[in-house]
Tab-separated table of C-alpha atoms and ligand atoms in Angstrom:
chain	number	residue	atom	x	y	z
P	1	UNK	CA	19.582	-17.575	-6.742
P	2	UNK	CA	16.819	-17.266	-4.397
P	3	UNK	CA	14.196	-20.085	-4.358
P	4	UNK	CA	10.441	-18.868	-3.897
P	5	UNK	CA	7.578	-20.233	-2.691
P	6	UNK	CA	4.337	-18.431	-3.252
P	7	UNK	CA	1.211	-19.079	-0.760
P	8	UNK	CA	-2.164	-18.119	-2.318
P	9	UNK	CA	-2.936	-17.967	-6.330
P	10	UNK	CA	-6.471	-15.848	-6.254
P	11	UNK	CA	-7.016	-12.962	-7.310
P	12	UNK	CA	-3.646	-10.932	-6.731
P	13	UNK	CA	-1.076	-14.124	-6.688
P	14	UNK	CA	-0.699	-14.576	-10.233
P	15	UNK	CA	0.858	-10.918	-10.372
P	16	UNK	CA	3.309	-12.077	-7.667
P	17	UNK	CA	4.213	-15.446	-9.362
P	18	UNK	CA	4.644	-13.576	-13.089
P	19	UNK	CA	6.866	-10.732	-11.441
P	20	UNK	CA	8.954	-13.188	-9.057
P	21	UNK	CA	9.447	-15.767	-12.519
P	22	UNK	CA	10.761	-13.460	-14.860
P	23	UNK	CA	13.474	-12.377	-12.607
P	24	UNK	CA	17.335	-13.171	-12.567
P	25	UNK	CA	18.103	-13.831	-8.885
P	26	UNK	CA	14.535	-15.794	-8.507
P	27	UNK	CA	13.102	-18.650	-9.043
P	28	UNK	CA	9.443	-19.463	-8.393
P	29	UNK	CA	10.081	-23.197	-6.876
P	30	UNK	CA	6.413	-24.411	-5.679
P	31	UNK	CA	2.866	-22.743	-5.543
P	32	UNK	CA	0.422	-23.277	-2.924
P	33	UNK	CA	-3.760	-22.620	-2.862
P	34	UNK	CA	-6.135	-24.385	-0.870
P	35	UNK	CA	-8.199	-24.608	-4.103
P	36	UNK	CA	-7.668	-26.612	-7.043
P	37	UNK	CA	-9.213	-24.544	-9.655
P	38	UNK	CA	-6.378	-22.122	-8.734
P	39	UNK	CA	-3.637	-24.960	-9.013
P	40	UNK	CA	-4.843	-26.092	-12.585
P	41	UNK	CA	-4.133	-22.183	-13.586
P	42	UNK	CA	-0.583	-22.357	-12.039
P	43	UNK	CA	0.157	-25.817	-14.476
P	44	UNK	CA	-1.509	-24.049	-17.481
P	45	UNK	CA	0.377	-20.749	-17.060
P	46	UNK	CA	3.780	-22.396	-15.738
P	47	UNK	CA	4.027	-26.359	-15.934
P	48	UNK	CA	7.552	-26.698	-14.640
P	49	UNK	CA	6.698	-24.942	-11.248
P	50	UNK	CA	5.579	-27.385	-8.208
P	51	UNK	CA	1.975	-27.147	-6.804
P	52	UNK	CA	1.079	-28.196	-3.373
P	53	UNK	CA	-2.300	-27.713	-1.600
P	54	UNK	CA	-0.590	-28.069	1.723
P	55	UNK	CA	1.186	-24.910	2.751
P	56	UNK	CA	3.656	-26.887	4.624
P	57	UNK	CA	4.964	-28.482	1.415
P	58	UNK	CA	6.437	-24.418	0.950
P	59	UNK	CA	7.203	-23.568	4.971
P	60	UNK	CA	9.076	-26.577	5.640
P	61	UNK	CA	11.019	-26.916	2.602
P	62	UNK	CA	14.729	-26.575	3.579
P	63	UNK	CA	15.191	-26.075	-0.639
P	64	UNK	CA	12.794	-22.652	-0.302
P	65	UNK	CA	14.694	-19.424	0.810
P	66	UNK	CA	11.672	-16.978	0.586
P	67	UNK	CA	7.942	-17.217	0.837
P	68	UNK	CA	5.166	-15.267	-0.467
P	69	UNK	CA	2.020	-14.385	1.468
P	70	UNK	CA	-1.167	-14.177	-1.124
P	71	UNK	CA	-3.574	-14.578	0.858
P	72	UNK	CA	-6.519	-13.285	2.878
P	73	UNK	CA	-5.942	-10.952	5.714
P	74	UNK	CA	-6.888	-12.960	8.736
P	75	UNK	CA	-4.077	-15.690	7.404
P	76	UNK	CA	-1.332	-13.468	7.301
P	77	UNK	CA	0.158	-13.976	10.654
P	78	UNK	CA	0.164	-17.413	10.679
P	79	UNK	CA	1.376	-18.500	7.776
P	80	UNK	CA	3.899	-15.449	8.087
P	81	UNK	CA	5.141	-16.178	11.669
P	82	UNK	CA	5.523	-20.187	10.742
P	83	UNK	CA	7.821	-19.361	7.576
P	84	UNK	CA	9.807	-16.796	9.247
P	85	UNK	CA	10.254	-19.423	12.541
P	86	UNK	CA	11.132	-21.571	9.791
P	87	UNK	CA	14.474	-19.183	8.953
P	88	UNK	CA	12.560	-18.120	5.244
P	89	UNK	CA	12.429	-14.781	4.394
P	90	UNK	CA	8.931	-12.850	4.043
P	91	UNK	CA	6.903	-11.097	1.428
P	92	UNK	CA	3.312	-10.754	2.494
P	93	UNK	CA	0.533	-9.167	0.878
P	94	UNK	CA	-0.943	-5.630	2.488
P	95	UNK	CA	-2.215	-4.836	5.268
P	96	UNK	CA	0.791	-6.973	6.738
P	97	UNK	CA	-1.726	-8.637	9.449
P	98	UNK	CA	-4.906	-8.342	11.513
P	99	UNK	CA	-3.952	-6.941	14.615
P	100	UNK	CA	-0.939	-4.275	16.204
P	101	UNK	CA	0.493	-7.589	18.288
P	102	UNK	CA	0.889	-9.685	15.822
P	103	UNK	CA	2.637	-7.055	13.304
P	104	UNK	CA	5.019	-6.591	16.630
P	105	UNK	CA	5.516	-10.167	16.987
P	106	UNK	CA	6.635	-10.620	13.270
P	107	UNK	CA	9.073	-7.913	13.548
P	108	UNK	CA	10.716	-9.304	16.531
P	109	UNK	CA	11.157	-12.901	15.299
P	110	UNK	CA	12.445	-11.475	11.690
P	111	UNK	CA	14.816	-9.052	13.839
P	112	UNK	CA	15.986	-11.545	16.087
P	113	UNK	CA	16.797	-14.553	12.899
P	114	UNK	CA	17.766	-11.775	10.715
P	115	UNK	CA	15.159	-12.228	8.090
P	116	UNK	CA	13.828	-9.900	5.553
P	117	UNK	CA	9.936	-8.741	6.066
P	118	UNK	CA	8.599	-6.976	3.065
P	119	UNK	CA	5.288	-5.868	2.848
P	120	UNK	CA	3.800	-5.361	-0.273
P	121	UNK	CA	3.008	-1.447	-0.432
P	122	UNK	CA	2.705	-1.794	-4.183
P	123	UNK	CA	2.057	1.832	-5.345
P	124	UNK	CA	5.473	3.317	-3.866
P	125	UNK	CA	6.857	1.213	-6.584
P	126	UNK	CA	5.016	2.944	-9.346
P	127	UNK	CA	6.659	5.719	-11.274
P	128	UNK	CA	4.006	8.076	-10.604
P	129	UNK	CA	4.832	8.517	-6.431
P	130	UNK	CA	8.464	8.065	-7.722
P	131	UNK	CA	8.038	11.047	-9.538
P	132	UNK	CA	5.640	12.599	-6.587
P	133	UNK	CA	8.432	11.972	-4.073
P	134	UNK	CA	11.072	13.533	-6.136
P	135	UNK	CA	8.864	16.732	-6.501
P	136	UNK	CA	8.008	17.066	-2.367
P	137	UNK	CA	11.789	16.035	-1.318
P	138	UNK	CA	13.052	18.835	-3.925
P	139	UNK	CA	10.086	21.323	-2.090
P	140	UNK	CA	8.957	21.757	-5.602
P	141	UNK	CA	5.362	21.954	-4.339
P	142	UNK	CA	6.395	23.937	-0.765
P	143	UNK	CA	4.994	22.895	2.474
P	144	UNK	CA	2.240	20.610	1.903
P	145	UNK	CA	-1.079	21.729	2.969
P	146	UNK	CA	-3.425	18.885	2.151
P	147	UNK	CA	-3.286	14.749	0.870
P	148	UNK	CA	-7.181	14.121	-0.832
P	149	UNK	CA	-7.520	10.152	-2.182
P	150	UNK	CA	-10.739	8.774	-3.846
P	151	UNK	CA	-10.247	4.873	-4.000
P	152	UNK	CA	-13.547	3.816	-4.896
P	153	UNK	CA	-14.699	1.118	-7.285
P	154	UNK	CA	-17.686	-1.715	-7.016
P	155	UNK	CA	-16.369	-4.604	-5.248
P	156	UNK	CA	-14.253	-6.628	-4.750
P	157	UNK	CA	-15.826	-7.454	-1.428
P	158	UNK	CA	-13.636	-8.963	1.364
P	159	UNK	CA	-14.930	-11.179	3.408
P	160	UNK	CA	-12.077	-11.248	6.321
P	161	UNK	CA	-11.719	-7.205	6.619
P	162	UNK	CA	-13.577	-3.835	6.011
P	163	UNK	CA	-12.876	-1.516	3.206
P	164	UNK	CA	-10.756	0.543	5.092
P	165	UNK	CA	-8.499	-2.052	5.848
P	166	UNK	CA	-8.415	-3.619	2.420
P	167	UNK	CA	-7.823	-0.006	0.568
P	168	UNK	CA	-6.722	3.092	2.931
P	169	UNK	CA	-3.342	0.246	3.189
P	170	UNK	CA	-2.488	2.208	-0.035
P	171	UNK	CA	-3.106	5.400	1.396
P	172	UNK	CA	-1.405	5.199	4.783
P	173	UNK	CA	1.489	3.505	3.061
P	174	UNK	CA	1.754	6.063	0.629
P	175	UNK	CA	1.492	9.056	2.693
P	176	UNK	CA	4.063	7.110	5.206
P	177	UNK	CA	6.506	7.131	1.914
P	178	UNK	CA	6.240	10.576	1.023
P	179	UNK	CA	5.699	12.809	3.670
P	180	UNK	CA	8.127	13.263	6.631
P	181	UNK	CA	5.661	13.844	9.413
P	182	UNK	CA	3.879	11.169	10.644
P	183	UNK	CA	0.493	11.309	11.514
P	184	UNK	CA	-1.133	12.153	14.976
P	185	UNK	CA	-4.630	11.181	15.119
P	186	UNK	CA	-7.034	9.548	12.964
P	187	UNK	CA	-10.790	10.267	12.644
P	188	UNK	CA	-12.934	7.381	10.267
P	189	UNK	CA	-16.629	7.019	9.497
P	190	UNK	CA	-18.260	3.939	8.003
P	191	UNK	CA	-21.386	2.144	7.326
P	192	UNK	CA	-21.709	-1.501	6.490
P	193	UNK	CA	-24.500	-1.730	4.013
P	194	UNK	CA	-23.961	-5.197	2.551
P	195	UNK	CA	-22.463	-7.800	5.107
P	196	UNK	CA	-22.085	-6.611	7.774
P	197	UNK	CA	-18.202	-4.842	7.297
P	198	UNK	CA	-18.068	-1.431	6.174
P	199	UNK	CA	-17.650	-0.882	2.904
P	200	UNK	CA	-18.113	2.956	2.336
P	201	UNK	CA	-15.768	5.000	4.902
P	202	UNK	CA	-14.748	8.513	4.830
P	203	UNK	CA	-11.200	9.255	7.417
P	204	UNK	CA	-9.324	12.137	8.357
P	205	UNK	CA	-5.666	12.156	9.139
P	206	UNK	CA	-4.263	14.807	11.325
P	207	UNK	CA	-0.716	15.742	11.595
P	208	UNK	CA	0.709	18.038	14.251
P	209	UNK	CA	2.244	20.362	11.971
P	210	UNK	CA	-0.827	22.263	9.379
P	211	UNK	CA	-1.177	18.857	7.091
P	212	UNK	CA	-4.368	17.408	6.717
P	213	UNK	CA	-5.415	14.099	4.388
P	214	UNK	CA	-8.210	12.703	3.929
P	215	UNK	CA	-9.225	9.642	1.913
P	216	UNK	CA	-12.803	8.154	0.455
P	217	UNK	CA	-12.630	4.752	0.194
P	218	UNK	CA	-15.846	2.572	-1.092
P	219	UNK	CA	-16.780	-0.726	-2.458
P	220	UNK	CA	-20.537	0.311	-3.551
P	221	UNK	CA	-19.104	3.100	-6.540
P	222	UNK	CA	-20.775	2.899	-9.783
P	223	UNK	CA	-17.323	3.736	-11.085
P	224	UNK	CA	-13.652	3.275	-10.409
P	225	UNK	CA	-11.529	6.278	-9.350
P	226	UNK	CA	-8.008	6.546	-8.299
P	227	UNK	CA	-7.274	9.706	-7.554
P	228	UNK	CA	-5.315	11.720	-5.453
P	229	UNK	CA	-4.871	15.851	-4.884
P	230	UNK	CA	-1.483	17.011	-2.810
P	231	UNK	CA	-1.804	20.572	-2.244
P	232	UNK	CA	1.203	22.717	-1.124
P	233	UNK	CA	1.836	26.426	-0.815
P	234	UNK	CA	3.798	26.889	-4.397
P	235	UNK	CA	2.014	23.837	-6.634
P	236	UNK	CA	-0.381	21.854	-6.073
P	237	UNK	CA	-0.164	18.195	-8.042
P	238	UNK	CA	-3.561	15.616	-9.250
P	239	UNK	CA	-2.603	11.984	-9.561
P	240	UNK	CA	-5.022	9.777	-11.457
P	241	UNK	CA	-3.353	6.256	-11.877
P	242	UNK	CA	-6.218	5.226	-14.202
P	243	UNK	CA	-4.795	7.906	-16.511
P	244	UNK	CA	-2.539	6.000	-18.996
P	245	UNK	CA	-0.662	8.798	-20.476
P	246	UNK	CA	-0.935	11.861	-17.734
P	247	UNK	CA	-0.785	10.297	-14.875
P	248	UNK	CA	0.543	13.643	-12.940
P	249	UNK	CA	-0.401	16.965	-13.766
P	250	UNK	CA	1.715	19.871	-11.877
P	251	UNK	CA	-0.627	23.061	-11.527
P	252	UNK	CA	1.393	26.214	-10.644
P	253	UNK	CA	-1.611	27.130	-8.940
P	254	UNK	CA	-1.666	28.556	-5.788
P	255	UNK	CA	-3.149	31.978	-3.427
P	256	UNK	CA	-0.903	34.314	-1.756
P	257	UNK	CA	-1.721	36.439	0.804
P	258	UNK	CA	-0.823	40.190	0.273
P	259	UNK	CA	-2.227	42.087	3.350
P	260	UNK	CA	-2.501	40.167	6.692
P	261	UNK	CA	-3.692	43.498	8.285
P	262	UNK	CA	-6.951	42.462	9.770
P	263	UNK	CA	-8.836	40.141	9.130
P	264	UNK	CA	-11.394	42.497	7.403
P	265	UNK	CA	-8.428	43.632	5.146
P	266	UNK	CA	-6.693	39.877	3.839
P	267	UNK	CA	-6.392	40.377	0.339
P	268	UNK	CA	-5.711	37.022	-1.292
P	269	UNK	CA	-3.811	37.096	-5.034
P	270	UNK	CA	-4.787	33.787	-6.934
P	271	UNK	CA	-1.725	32.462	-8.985
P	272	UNK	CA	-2.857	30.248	-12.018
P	273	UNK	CA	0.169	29.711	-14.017
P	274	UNK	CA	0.775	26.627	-16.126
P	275	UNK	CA	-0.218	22.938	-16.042
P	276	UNK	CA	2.866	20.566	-17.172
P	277	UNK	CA	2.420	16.618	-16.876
P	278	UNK	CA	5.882	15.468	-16.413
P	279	UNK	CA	7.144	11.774	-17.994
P	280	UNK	CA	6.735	9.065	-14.931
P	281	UNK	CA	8.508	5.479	-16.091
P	282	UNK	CA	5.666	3.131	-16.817
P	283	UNK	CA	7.413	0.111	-15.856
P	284	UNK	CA	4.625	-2.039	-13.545
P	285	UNK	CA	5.394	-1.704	-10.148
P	286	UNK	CA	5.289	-4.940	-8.982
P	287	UNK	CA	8.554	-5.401	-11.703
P	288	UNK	CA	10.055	-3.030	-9.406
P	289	UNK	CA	9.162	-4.340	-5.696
P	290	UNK	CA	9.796	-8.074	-6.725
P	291	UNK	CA	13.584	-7.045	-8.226
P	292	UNK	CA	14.256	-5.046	-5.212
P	293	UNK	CA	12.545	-7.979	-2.511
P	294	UNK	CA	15.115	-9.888	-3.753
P	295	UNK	CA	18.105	-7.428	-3.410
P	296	UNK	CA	17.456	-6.451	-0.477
P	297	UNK	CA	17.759	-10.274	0.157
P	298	UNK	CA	21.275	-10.716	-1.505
P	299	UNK	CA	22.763	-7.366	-0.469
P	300	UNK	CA	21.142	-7.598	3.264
P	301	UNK	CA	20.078	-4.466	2.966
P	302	UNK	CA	16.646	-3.361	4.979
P	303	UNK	CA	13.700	-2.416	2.594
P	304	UNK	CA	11.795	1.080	2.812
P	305	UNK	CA	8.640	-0.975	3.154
P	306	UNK	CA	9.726	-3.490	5.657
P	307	UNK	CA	8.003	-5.031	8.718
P	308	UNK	CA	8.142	-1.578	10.954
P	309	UNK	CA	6.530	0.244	7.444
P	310	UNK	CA	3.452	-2.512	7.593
P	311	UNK	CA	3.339	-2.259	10.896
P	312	UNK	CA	2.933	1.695	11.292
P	313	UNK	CA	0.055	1.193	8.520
P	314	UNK	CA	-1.637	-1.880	10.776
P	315	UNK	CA	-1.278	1.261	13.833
P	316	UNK	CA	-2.981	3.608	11.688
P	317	UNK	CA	-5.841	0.963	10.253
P	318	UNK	CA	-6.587	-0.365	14.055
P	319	UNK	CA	-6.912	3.417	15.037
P	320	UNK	CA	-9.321	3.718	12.304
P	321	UNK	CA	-11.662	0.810	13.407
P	322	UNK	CA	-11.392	2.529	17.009
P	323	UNK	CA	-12.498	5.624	16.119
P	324	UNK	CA	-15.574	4.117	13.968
P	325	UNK	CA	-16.236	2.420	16.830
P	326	UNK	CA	-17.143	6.149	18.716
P	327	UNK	CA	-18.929	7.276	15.969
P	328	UNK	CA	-15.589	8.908	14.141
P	329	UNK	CA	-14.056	10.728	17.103
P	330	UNK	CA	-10.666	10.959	16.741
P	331	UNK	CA	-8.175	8.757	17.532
P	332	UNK	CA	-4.635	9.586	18.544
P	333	UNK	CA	-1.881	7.387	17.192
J	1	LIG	N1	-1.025	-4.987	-3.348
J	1	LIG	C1	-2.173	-4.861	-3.986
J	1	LIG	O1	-2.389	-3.937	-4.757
J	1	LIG	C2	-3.215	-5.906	-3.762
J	1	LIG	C3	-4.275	-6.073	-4.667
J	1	LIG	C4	-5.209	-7.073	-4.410
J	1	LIG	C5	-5.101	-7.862	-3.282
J	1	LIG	N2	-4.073	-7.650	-2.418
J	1	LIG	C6	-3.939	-8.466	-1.199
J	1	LIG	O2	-3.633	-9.805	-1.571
J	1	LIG	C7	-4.179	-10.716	-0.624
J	1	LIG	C8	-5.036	-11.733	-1.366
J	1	LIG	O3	-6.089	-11.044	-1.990
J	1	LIG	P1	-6.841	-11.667	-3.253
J	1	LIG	O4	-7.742	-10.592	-3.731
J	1	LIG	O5	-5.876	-12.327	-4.172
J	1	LIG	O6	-7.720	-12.777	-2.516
J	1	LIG	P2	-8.371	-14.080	-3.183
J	1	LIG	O7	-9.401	-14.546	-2.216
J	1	LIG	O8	-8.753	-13.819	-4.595
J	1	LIG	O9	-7.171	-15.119	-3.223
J	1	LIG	C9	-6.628	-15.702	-2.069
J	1	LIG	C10	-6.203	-17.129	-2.402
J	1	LIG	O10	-5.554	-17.674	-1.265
J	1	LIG	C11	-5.959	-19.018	-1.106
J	1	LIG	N3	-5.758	-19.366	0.297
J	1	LIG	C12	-6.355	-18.828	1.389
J	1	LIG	N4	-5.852	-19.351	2.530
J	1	LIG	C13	-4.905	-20.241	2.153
J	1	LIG	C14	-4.023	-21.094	2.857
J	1	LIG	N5	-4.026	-21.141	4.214
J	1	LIG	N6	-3.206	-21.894	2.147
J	1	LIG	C15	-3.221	-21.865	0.805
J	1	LIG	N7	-4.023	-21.075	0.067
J	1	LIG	C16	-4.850	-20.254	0.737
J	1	LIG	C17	-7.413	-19.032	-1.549
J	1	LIG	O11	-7.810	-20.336	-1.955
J	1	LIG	C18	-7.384	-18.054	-2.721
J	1	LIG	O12	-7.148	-18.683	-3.970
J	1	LIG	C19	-4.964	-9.868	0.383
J	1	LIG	O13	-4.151	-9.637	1.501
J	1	LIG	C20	-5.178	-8.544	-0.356
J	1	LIG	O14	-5.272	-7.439	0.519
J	1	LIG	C21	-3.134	-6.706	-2.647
């Protein structure tokens, strides 16, 4: 049985504390928040579990084998480095922490005690990029050619970290789960509009072989999207996750080129066959990530979305801030 503690009941912790209780291996032990309007929820929702207001009630309990990191951003590290020092293994929220150094120094000290890092890349867990990363490992779509998000909505504002770094985490994390290559340079655009962090930003992700992404991510949308095109050379796949039912649809769309010619001469064919919107398990994802933080535990077994996974996002997110920095030139990484 592995004995929780669970740092941070806001907005996203109760989804943590609900997954991690109704597991077999787990047991949510003691629940720390600064505020006390969030305790009183924790002792409506689950009396029997402990509540603290002093995270060191969870990092230096000898009884606690694994803590969980709900909180802002910039508190990450800290609270991250102190329970890891303090032999307990790690589940932190995304983006894993503020800077490259500390996402280097985390790794090190969970390497060197042997300690599990997971970083909560939540959407790999969902059935949907299951199902996507069945489809591109069995080349059903062919070589990819493009990765489009929109991941816009109004709010919720952060107050520690722009909107790139509170939603392209999905993105980058995503991508870094389903496509091979890796990318080579960044290019982001932003404006800051409200207080003074971006919170509408437009980046480009470049990949040295003909890939290209590119997400939209916004706080000021009238309206919430989550959607995602992946184009490759035989299909070419939308992914809305607001969708409840048809979450994927598979076009057997596609062009071909008949006559390369000259230039003057390219004929293009267009291929528009059918559109089939496959079955993708609708179990939540967190279900998934929680059940498997805790095997990965038992069975000492290193997760996909370990340290080195949060840390290649934190790379990716720091390049980002670079290249707004020079007015969206891009940024190699
Ligand atoms: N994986 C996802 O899909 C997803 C979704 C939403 C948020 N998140 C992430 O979850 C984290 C928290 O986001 P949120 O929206 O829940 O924020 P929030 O502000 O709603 O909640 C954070 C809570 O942490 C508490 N807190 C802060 N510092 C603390 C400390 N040192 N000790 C104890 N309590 C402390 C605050 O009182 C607050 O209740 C962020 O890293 C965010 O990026 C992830």
């Amino acid at each position: 049985m592995i004995n929780i503690g669970v740092i941070g009941y806001g907005y996203w912790g109760p989804n943590i504390v609900r997954n991690f209780s109704g597991l077999e291996g787990a047991v949510v032990q003691s629940v720390c928040d600064m505020n006390s309007q969030s305790l009183n929820r924790v002792h409506k929702a689950y009396p029997h579990i402990h509540t603290t207001h002093d995270c060191g009630d969870i990092l230096n309990n000898p009884g606690i084998d694994a803590v969980a990191v709900i909180t802002p951003v910039s508190t990450h590290y800290e609270l991250a480095k102190r329970a890891l020092l303090n032999g307990k293994h790690v589940f932190v929220e995304k983006p894993f922490t503020e800077t490259i150094a500390q996402a280097e120094e985390l790794v090190e000290i969970a390497e060197r005690k042997k300690l599990t890092i997971m970083v909560d890349h939540t959407f790999i867990f969902t059935g949907a990029v299951r199902k996507i990363k069945r489809l591109i490992e069995e080349k059903a779509l062919g070589n990819l050619y493009y990765y489009d998000s929109t991941r816009v909505n109004l709010g919720l504002f952060q107050s520690d970290v722009n909107v790139i770094w509170d939603l392209a985490p999905h993105d980058f994390a995503l991508m870094d789960f389903l496509v091979d290559e890796k990318p080579a340079a960044v290019a982001a655009c932003g404006k800051a509009h409200v207080n003074g962090l971006e919170d509408t930003a437009y980046i480009t992700v470049h990949f040295n072989n003909n890939m290209i992404a590119h997400f939209n991510v916004n706080w000021l949308s009238p309206v919430k999207v989550r959607t995602t095109f992946i184009g490759g050379e035989k299909k070419m796949l939308v992914w809305n996750d607001l969708e409840n039912d048809e979450k994927i649809k598979i076009y057997d769309k596609g062009v071909e080129v008949t006559n390369r010619e000259s230039v003057y001469n390219l004929r293009v064919g267009y291929r528009s066959g059918d559109m089939h919107a496959p079955k993708v398990d609708p179990i939540e994802a967190l279900k998934h990530e929680t059940e498997y933080f805790i095997k990965c535990i038992t069975k000492g077994e290193r997760p996909e979305n370990d340290g080195h996974a949060g840390l290649r996002v934190v790379k990716l997110l720091d390049a980002c801030n670079q290249s707004m920095k020079q007015n969206g030139q891009m940024v190699n990484v």
